[in-house]
C-alpha positions as MATLAB code, in Angstrom:
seq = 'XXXXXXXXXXXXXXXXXXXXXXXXXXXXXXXXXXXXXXXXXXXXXXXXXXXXXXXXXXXXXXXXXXXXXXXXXXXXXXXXXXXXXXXXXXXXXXXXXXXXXXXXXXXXXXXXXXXXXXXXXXXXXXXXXXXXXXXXXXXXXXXXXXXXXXXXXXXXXXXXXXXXXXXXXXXXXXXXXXXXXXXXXXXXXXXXXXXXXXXXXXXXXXXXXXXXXXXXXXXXXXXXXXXXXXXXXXXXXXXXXXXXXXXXXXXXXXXXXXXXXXXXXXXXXXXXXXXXXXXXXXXXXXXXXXXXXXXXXXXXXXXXXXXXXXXXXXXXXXXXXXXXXXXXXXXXXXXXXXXXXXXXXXXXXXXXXXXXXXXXXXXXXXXXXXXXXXXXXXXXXXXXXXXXXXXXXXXXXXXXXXXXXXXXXXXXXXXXXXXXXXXX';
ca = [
       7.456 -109.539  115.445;
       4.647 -110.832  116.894;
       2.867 -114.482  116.208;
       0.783 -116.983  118.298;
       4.083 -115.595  120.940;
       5.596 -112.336  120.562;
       8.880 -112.592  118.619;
      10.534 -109.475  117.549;
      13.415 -108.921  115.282;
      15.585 -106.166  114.293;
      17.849 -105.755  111.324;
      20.635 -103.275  110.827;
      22.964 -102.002  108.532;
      25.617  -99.618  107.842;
      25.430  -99.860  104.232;
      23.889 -101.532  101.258;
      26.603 -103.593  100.749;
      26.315 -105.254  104.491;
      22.501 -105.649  104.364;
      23.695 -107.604  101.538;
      26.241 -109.743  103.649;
      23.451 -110.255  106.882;
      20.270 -111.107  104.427;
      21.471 -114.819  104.874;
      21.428 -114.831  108.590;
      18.000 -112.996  108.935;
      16.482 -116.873  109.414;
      14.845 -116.251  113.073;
      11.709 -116.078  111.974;
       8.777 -117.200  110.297;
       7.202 -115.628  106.929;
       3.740 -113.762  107.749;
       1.336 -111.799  105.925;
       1.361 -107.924  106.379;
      -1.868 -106.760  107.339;
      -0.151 -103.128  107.387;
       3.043 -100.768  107.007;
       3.486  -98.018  108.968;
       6.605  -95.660  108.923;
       8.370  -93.746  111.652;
      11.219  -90.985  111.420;
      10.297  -89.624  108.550;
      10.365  -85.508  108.915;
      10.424  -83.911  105.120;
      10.261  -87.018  102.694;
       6.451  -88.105  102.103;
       5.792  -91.190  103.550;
       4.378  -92.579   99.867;
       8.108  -92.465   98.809;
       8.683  -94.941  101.665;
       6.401  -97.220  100.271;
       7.143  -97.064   96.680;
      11.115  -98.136   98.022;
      10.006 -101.301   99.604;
       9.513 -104.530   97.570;
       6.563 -105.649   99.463;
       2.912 -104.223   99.950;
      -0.267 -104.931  102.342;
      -1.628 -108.512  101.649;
       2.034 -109.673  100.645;
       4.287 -112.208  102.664;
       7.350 -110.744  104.177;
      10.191 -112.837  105.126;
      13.892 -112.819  105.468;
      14.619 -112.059  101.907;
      12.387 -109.622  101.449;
      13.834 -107.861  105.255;
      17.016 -107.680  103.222;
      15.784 -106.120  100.084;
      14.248 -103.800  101.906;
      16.785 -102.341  104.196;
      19.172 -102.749  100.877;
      16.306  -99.893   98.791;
      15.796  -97.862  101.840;
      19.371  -97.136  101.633;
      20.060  -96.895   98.109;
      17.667  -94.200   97.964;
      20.339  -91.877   99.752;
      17.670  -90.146  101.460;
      17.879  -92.209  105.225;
      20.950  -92.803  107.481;
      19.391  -95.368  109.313;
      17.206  -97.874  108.336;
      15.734 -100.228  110.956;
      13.044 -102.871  110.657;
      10.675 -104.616  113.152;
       7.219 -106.415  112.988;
       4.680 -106.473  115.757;
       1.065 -108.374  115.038;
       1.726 -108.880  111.554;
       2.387 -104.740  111.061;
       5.525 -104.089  109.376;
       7.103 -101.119  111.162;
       9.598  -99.362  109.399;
      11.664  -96.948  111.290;
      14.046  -94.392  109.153;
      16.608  -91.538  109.857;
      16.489  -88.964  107.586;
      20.116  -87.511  106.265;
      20.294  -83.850  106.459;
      19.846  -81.175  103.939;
      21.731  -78.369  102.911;
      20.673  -75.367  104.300;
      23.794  -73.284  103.100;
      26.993  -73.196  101.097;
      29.519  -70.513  101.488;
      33.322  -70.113  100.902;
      36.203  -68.642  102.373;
      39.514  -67.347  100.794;
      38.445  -67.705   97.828;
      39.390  -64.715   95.647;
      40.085  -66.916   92.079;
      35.994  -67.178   91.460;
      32.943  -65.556   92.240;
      30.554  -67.337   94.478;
      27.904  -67.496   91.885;
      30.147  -69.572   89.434;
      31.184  -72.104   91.837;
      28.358  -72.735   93.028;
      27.051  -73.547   89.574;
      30.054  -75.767   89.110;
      29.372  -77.681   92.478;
      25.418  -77.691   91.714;
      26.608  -80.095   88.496;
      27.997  -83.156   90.566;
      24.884  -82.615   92.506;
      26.022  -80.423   95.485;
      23.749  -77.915   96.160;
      21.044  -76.189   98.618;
      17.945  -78.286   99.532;
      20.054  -81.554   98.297;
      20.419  -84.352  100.571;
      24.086  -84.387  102.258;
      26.354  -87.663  102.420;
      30.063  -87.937  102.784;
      30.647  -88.752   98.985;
      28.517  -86.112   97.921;
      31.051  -83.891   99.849;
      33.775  -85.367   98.543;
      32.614  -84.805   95.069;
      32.297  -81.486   95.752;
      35.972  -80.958   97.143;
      37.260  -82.400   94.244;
      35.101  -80.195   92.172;
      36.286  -77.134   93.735;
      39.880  -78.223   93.359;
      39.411  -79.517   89.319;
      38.167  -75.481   88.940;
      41.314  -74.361   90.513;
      44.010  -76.809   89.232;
      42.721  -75.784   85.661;
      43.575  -71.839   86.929;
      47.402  -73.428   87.044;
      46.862  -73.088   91.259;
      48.269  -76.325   91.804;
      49.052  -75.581   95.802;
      45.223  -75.050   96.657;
      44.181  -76.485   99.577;
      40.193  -77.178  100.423;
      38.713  -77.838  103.855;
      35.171  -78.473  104.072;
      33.338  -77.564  107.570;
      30.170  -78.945  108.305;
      27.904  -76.913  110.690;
      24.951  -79.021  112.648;
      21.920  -77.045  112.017;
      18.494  -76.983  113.511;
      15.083  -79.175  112.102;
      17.967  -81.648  110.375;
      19.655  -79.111  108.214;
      23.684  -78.741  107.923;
      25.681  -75.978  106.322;
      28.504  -76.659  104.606;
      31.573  -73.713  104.434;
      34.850  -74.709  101.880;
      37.962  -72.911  103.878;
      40.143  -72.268  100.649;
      43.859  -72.029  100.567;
      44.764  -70.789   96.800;
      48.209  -71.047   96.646;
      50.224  -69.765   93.902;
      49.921  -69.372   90.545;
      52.444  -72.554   88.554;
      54.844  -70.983   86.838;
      55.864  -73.319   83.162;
      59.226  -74.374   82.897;
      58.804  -76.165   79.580;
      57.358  -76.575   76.849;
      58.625  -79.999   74.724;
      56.690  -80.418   71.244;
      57.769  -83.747   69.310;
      56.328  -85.365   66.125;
      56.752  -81.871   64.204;
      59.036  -82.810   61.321;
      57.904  -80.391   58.907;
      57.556  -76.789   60.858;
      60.138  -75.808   63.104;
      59.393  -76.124   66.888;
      59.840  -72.047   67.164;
      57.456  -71.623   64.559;
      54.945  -73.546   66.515;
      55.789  -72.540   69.887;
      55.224  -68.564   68.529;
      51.363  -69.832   67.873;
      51.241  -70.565   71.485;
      50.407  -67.344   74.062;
      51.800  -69.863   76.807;
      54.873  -69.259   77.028;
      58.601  -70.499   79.649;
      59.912  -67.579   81.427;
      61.548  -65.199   80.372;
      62.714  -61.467   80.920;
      59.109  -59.948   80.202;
      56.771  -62.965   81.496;
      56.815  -61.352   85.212;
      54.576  -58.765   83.444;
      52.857  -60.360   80.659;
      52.213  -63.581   82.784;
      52.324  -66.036   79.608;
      54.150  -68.191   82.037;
      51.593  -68.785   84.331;
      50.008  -72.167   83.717;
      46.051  -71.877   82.783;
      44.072  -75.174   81.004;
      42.023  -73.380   78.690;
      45.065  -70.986   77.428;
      46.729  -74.291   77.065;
      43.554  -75.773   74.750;
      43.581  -72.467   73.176;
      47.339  -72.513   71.971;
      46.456  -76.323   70.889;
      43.612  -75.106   68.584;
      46.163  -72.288   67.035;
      48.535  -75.155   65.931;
      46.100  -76.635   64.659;
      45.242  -74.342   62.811;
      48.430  -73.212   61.498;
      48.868  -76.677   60.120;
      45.406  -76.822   58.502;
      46.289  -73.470   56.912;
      48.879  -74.824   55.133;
      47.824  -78.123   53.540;
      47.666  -80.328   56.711;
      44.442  -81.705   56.200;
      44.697  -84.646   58.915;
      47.068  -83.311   61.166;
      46.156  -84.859   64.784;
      47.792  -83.704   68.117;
      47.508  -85.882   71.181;
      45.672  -84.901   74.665;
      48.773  -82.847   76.136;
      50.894  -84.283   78.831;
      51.233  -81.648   82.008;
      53.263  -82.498   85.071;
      54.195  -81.078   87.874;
      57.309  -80.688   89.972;
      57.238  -81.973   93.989;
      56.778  -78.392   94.959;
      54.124  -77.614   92.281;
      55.461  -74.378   91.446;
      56.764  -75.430   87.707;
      55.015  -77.182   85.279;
      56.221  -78.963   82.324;
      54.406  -79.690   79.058;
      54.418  -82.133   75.885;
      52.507  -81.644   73.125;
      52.819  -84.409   70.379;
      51.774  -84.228   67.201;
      51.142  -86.317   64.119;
      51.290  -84.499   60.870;
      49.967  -86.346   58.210;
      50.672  -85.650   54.537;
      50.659  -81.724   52.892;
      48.012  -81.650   50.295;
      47.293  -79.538   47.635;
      44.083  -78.400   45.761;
      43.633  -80.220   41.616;
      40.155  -78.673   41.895;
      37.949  -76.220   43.478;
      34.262  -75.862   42.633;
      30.871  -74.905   43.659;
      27.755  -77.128   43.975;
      24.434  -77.294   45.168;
      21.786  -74.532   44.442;
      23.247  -71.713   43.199;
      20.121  -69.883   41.822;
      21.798  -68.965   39.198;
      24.454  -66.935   40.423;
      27.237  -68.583   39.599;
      29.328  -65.477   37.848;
      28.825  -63.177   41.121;
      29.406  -66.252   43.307;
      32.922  -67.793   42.053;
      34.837  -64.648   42.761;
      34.107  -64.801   46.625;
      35.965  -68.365   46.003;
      39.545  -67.400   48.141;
      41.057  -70.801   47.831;
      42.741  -71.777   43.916;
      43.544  -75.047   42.331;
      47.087  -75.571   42.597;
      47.725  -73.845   46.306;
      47.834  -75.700   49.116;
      44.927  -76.320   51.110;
      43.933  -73.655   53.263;
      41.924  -73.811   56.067;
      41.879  -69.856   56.482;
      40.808  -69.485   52.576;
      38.455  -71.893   53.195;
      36.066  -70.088   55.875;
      36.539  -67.085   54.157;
      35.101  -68.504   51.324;
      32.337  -69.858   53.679;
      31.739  -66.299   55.505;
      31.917  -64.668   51.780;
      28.987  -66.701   50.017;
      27.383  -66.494   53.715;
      27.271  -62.775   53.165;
      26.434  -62.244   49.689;
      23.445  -64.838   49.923;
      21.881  -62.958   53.301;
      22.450  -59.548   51.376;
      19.856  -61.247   48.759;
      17.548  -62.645   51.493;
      18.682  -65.724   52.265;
      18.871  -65.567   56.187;
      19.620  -69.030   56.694;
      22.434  -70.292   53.667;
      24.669  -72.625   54.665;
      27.933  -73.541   52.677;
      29.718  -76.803   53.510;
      32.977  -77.427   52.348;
      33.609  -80.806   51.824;
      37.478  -81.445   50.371;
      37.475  -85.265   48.954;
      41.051  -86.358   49.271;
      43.579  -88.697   47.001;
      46.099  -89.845   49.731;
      48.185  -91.614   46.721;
      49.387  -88.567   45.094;
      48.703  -85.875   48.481;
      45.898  -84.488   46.298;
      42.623  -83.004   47.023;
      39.707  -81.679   45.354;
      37.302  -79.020   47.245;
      33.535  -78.779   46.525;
      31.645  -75.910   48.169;
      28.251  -76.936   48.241;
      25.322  -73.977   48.531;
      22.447  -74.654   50.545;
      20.496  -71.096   50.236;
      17.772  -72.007   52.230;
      14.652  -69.787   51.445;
      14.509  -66.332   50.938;
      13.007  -64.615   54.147;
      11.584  -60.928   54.780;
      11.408  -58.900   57.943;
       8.034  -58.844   59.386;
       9.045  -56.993   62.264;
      11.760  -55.229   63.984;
      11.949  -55.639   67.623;
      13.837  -53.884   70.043;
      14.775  -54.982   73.672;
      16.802  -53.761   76.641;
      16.534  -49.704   75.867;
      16.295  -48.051   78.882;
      18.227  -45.094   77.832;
      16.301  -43.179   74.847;
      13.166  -43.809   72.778;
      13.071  -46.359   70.395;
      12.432  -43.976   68.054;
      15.834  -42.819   68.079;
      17.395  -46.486   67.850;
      14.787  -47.071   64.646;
      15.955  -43.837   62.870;
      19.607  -46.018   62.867;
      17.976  -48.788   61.307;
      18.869  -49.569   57.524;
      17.083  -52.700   57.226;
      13.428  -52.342   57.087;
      10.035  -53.942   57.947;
       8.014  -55.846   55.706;
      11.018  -56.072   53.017;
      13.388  -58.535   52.269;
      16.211  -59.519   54.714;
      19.864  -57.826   54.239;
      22.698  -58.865   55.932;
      24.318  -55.394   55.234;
      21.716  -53.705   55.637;
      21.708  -55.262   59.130;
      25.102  -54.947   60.033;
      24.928  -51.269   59.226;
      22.254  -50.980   61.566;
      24.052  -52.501   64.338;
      27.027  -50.698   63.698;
      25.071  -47.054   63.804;
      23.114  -47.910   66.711;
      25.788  -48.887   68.646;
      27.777  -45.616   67.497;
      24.980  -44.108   69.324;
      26.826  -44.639   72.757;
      24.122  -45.453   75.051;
      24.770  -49.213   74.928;
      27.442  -51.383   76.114;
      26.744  -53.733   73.961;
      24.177  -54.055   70.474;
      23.167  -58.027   69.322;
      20.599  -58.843   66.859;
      18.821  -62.028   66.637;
      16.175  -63.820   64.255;
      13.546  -65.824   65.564;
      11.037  -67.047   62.700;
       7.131  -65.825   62.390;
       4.949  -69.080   64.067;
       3.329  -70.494   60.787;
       4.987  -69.256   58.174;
       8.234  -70.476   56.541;
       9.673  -67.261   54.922;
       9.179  -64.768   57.810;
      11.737  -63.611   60.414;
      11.344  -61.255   63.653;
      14.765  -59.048   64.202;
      15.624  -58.451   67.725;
      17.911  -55.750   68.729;
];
């Protein structure tokens, strides 16, 4: 810095955190006026960002505190290294090191995944090419890679990031990957099931210990979303059969020293079995309640069945889109008397309004003329929408054999509230 006598000071830091820890002994000099900023180092960031960082502008006084708070942004911005400070005739002269970018990401061993998908995965913690590169950043990134592996049951993988100096402040970044073996379950405890057997549940599961077959079916082999899977089927098997508030915990996995066998806990808490004093249907049923209350699966009397119940759902669904009601929604809502383990089910009908096809649209043909696909079609433009009609369309087309696979979507006409667009 420079005054009536050239003084010149210089402040360092590591990290935020120490800037923090010097800011009181930055006392060797005295307050001044900054008649102007300029920046050095910088090679890709604009020098604007610089500016907007620091807590001080032309025509402001700069002193020790503000020395501080400055070094303190320039570093939380996680776009310098090095952050260094110095005044000369009342210019502020801020002098930066850039951190590197990554030019390039790229694996090796890795057989489990594609490229494409990791890189997606890693892109989501904020690891990717053109980002800024720091040690934690890396970090989160190893971890990353290893979560997407440990929930594959490949509890041995090993990860080894390299980092590769390249030119104009770039770095590429290559994961050596050790996969390891596949962990094998040795067991599979369930407690808090007082009411179904333990084999019952465990033949929900497709998890399975091993056994005589498992070395070809692979049941054994330990995989976190067969595991949530097999969760979801007890579930369901206890919803199916009255267990309206049946809860079961996060599981508990652990692993032996060697991480070759796992071992698994699922607990569950049952609740009360309930059964059904009254079914019924609500809402806006246009009318059509004598063609509507035999699609009703579930009975007063049974037990409450989850099953019953979506069929029900997926029944009314249907009938109401072969009318024209595109949109219908049916929510079951079962109101429940914990006293006597007693509930009462009300289905209520939302039909939404009644739609017609303006157009028919067909995208992705690249094998025949659409005139061939349209001669499949059973639903037809300008008429009302039918769900049948529809899925009989699908179903020919795709009978066709030139496609791999035949979708149709709705999109509504801009405008108007009963008009659709079908997409096939």
């Amino acid at each position: 810095m420079s005054f009536s006598r050239k003084k010149q000071f210089a402040l360092r830091a590591v990290s935020a955190a120490l800037a923090a820890l010097l800011a009181p002994l930055a006392n060797a000099f005295t307050p001044f006026v900054i008649q102007d900023i300029q920046v050095n180092g910088i090679q890709r960031i604009d020098p604007g960002a610089v500016f907007n960082f620091l807590p001080v502008k032309v025509g402001e006084t700069f002193d020790d505190v503000k020395a501080s708070e400055s070094i303190q942004r320039l570093y939380s911005s996680g776009y310098f290294s090095d952050v260094k400070i110095d005044t000369d005739n009342n210019v502020l002269v801020v002098t930066v090191q850039e951190r590197p970018t990554i030019a390039s990401i790229s694996f090796n061993g890795m057989r489990e995944f594609n490229d494409k998908n990791i890189l997606q995965a890693l892109s989501q913690v904020g690891f990717s090419d053109g980002r800024v590169f720091d040690r934690s950043m890396l970090e989160r990134a190893e971890f990353e890679l290893k979560q997407q592996y440990l929930a594959k049951g490949k509890y041995g993988v090993e990860v080894t990031p390299i980092i590769t100096p390249l030119p104009r402040n770039r770095v590429g970044i290559s994961f050596d990957v050790f996969e390891g073996d596949l962990a094998k379950i040795k067991e599979i405890n369930i407690v808090g099931n007082d009411s179904i057997k333990t084999s019952v549940l465990l033949g929900q599961m497709q998890l399975t210990t091993s056994g005589v077959m498992t070395w070809y079916t692979g049941t054994n082999k330990y995989a976190r979303e067969k595991l949530e899977g097999d969760i979801e089927a007890i579930r369901s098997y206890y919803l199916d059969r009255g267990y309206l508030e049946v809860q079961i915990d996060p599981p508990q996995v652990s692993i032996s020293p060697d991480r070759k066998d796992i071992f698994v806990t699922l607990t569950i808490h049952e609740g009360d079995q309930y059964s059904l004093t009254e079914v019924k249907l609500a809402g806006d049923l246009l009318g059509l309640e004598s063609q509507l209350e035999p699609l009703v699966h579930v009975k007063a009397g049974e037990m409450f069945s989850a099953e019953k119940t979506n069929q029900t759902v997926k029944a009314i669904t249907d009938y109401l889109g072969g009318l024209g009601y595109a949109f219908a929604n049916i929510n079951p809502n079962p109101v429940l008397d914990r006293a006597n383990k007693t509930a009462d089910l009300t289905f209520y009908v939302d039909p939404g309004r009644r739609v017609y096809v303006r157009r028919i649209e067909i995208g992705g043909n690249v094998r025949t003329r659409d005139q061939v696909i349209r001669r499949e079609m059973r639903q037809q433009e300008a008429a009302w929408y039918d769900a049948d009609a529809i899925d009989t369309s699908r179903d020919r087309v795709d009978r066709l054999g030139y496609f791999t696979e035949v979708d149709v979507t709705t999109s509504a006409v801009p405008g108007t509230a009963d008009q659709i667009f079908l997409l096939h």
